[in-house]
């Protein structure tokens, strides 16, 4: 009984991701009433009740067992069939079957051939989304499961059918509200590969922008890693935080730390926020030195390297190398995002003053194809079928975004 649930709980138990008491919100099939199930160790004994229990929260500490407990929501049919768990366990998100809620961002697609899609939200019971096929009230989406079909309304009564789903990160970044052009998924995925990012890494990003890359980095480093992102404009940084908070109910926010200011002027503050012991070495109110380049040539790294990788999204990244070089771990990478080839040339010239090896310069090309079955208008009478496959590139414009320059730190001296 509950085979998939028991298997998942056993796996979580081995990884130390579960506590002694778990609550599961049980949603029965065929529209029956909802119940609560309580699971306890040892043996994961299952106790169901028709009454809503006094649920603990993630911040609650059990006085009896001294462990944190958290409410989980999932569908567990009482008939013993398999089910999927949705919710959070010890800070790990599972959003497989969560229903849409007030404040969520949602992708809605027209259920028709060639139908358009859009990112709407945050959902609010009093708001509506106006389409060419009528009005889609947010209230009709709230409470529905992903992939649910919702019908719009029109004055003449002939509305359209839409499907709702949670946005993937690849969908969210290009469609969310923006203050500047984001780093698109094709470049973000390449940057992650070039950085050789791993769970638990500490990454420095200069140029938060729309926080598109920040979210990709946060997902790569995981809950045990950190992305320190610096933006010189306070209003842009505030908007970026809102963008991150609205994606999947802020699941990536704990892994991102936002800083405001010019990188060379705030890098010491960033370093001290990571390692308090550096406060005795660094003056967080001033740059690393009056002449950081000369200091490095004489002393090498005067601080312990903190970052497993650095991304610079700025017009002149070579001007920041003296400030950031000492904080990068040896044999790790700096990735520079540069729209112009002349910027790449200037960066390569400047990097020769440092033990930085230019390992790669990449321009990422991403081309989508349209593969579908079509009906032949005048089929051959002798043909076995009147269907054919259509294979061609999509009509989406393909343009240059930027060059990605990969620099490897060769040594401290």
CSV table of C-alpha atoms in Angstrom, one decimal, residues 68-217:
chain,number,residue,atom,x,y,z
A,68,UNK,CA,11.5,20.7,12.7
A,69,UNK,CA,8.3,19.5,11.1
A,70,UNK,CA,6.6,20.9,8.0
A,71,UNK,CA,3.2,20.5,6.3
A,72,UNK,CA,3.3,18.5,3.1
A,73,UNK,CA,0.6,18.4,0.5
A,74,UNK,CA,0.0,15.5,-1.8
A,75,UNK,CA,-2.6,13.2,-3.4
A,76,UNK,CA,-2.8,9.8,-1.7
A,77,UNK,CA,-5.8,7.7,-2.9
A,78,UNK,CA,-7.0,5.5,-0.1
A,79,UNK,CA,-7.4,2.6,-2.6
A,80,UNK,CA,-3.7,2.0,-2.3
A,81,UNK,CA,-2.7,3.1,-5.8
A,82,UNK,CA,0.6,5.0,-6.4
A,83,UNK,CA,0.7,8.7,-6.0
A,84,UNK,CA,3.0,11.7,-6.3
A,85,UNK,CA,4.1,13.8,-3.4
A,86,UNK,CA,4.0,17.6,-3.6
A,87,UNK,CA,5.3,20.0,-0.9
A,88,UNK,CA,8.5,20.7,0.9
A,89,UNK,CA,10.7,18.4,3.0
A,90,UNK,CA,13.4,20.0,5.1
A,91,UNK,CA,13.7,22.9,2.7
A,92,UNK,CA,13.6,20.8,-0.5
A,93,UNK,CA,10.7,21.8,-2.8
A,94,UNK,CA,8.4,19.4,-4.6
A,95,UNK,CA,5.8,21.1,-6.7
A,96,UNK,CA,4.6,18.1,-8.8
A,97,UNK,CA,0.9,18.3,-8.0
A,98,UNK,CA,0.5,21.7,-6.2
A,99,UNK,CA,-2.6,23.6,-7.1
A,100,UNK,CA,-2.5,27.2,-8.3
A,101,UNK,CA,-2.7,29.7,-5.5
A,102,UNK,CA,-3.1,33.4,-5.0
A,103,UNK,CA,0.2,35.1,-6.0
A,104,UNK,CA,1.4,32.4,-8.4
A,105,UNK,CA,2.7,33.1,-11.9
A,106,UNK,CA,1.0,30.9,-14.5
A,107,UNK,CA,1.5,30.1,-18.2
A,108,UNK,CA,-1.8,29.9,-20.1
A,109,UNK,CA,-2.0,28.4,-23.6
A,110,UNK,CA,-4.9,28.4,-26.1
A,111,UNK,CA,-6.1,24.8,-26.7
A,112,UNK,CA,-6.0,25.1,-30.4
A,113,UNK,CA,-3.6,24.6,-33.3
A,114,UNK,CA,-1.2,27.5,-33.4
A,115,UNK,CA,-2.6,28.8,-30.1
A,116,UNK,CA,-0.8,31.6,-28.3
A,117,UNK,CA,0.6,31.4,-24.8
A,118,UNK,CA,1.3,34.0,-22.1
A,119,UNK,CA,2.7,34.4,-18.6
A,120,UNK,CA,0.0,35.9,-16.3
A,121,UNK,CA,0.0,36.8,-12.7
A,122,UNK,CA,0.6,37.2,-9.9
A,123,UNK,CA,-2.9,35.5,-9.6
A,124,UNK,CA,-5.4,37.4,-7.6
A,125,UNK,CA,-9.1,36.6,-7.1
A,126,UNK,CA,-10.1,40.1,-8.2
A,127,UNK,CA,-8.1,40.1,-11.5
A,128,UNK,CA,-8.7,38.8,-15.0
A,129,UNK,CA,-6.6,38.2,-18.1
A,130,UNK,CA,-8.1,39.6,-21.3
A,131,UNK,CA,-7.5,37.5,-24.5
A,132,UNK,CA,-8.8,37.6,-28.1
A,133,UNK,CA,-11.0,34.7,-27.0
A,134,UNK,CA,-12.6,36.4,-24.1
A,135,UNK,CA,-11.9,37.1,-20.4
A,136,UNK,CA,-10.1,34.5,-18.2
A,137,UNK,CA,-10.7,35.3,-14.5
A,138,UNK,CA,-7.8,34.5,-12.2
A,139,UNK,CA,-10.4,33.0,-9.8
A,140,UNK,CA,-11.1,30.3,-12.4
A,141,UNK,CA,-7.4,29.3,-12.3
A,142,UNK,CA,-6.8,29.4,-8.5
A,143,UNK,CA,-7.3,26.0,-7.0
A,144,UNK,CA,-6.9,24.1,-10.2
A,145,UNK,CA,-4.1,21.5,-10.9
A,146,UNK,CA,-1.5,22.0,-13.6
A,147,UNK,CA,-2.6,21.2,-17.1
A,148,UNK,CA,-6.2,22.0,-16.1
A,149,UNK,CA,-8.5,23.3,-18.9
A,150,UNK,CA,-10.2,26.6,-18.2
A,151,UNK,CA,-12.8,28.2,-20.4
A,152,UNK,CA,-12.8,32.0,-21.0
A,153,UNK,CA,-16.0,34.0,-21.2
A,154,UNK,CA,-17.3,36.4,-23.8
A,155,UNK,CA,-20.3,38.7,-24.1
A,156,UNK,CA,-21.8,36.4,-26.8
A,157,UNK,CA,-21.0,33.3,-24.7
A,158,UNK,CA,-18.6,31.7,-27.1
A,159,UNK,CA,-15.4,31.6,-25.2
A,160,UNK,CA,-12.1,29.7,-25.7
A,161,UNK,CA,-10.5,26.8,-24.0
A,162,UNK,CA,-7.1,27.4,-22.2
A,163,UNK,CA,-4.7,25.2,-20.4
A,164,UNK,CA,-2.8,26.4,-17.3
A,165,UNK,CA,0.6,25.3,-16.1
A,166,UNK,CA,3.5,26.4,-13.9
A,167,UNK,CA,6.2,28.2,-15.9
A,168,UNK,CA,9.6,26.5,-16.3
A,169,UNK,CA,12.6,28.7,-15.8
A,170,UNK,CA,13.3,28.7,-19.5
A,171,UNK,CA,9.7,30.1,-20.1
A,172,UNK,CA,9.8,32.5,-17.1
A,173,UNK,CA,13.0,34.3,-17.9
A,174,UNK,CA,12.1,35.6,-21.4
A,175,UNK,CA,8.4,36.3,-20.4
A,176,UNK,CA,8.6,38.0,-17.0
A,177,UNK,CA,8.5,41.7,-16.5
A,178,UNK,CA,11.9,43.3,-17.2
A,179,UNK,CA,13.9,46.5,-16.7
A,180,UNK,CA,16.6,45.4,-19.1
A,181,UNK,CA,17.4,42.7,-21.6
A,182,UNK,CA,17.9,39.4,-19.7
A,183,UNK,CA,20.6,36.8,-20.3
A,184,UNK,CA,18.5,34.3,-22.3
A,185,UNK,CA,18.4,30.5,-21.5
A,186,UNK,CA,20.7,29.6,-24.4
A,187,UNK,CA,23.5,31.7,-22.9
A,188,UNK,CA,22.7,30.9,-19.3
A,189,UNK,CA,23.0,27.2,-19.9
A,190,UNK,CA,26.3,27.7,-21.6
A,191,UNK,CA,27.6,29.9,-18.8
A,192,UNK,CA,26.7,27.2,-16.2
A,193,UNK,CA,28.7,24.7,-18.3
A,194,UNK,CA,31.7,27.0,-18.7
A,195,UNK,CA,31.7,27.8,-15.0
A,196,UNK,CA,31.7,24.0,-14.2
A,197,UNK,CA,29.1,24.8,-11.5
A,198,UNK,CA,28.4,22.3,-8.7
A,199,UNK,CA,26.0,22.1,-5.8
A,200,UNK,CA,27.3,24.0,-2.8
A,201,UNK,CA,29.4,26.4,-4.9
A,202,UNK,CA,29.7,30.1,-4.0
A,203,UNK,CA,29.4,32.3,-7.1
A,204,UNK,CA,29.8,36.0,-7.6
A,205,UNK,CA,27.8,37.8,-10.3
A,206,UNK,CA,28.3,41.4,-11.3
A,207,UNK,CA,25.4,42.9,-13.2
A,208,UNK,CA,22.1,41.4,-11.7
A,209,UNK,CA,19.9,43.0,-14.4
A,210,UNK,CA,16.7,41.0,-14.6
A,211,UNK,CA,18.0,38.2,-12.4
A,212,UNK,CA,17.6,35.7,-15.2
A,213,UNK,CA,21.2,34.3,-14.8
A,214,UNK,CA,21.0,34.7,-11.0
A,215,UNK,CA,18.1,32.1,-11.0
A,216,UNK,CA,19.9,29.6,-13.2
A,217,UNK,CA,23.0,29.9,-11.0
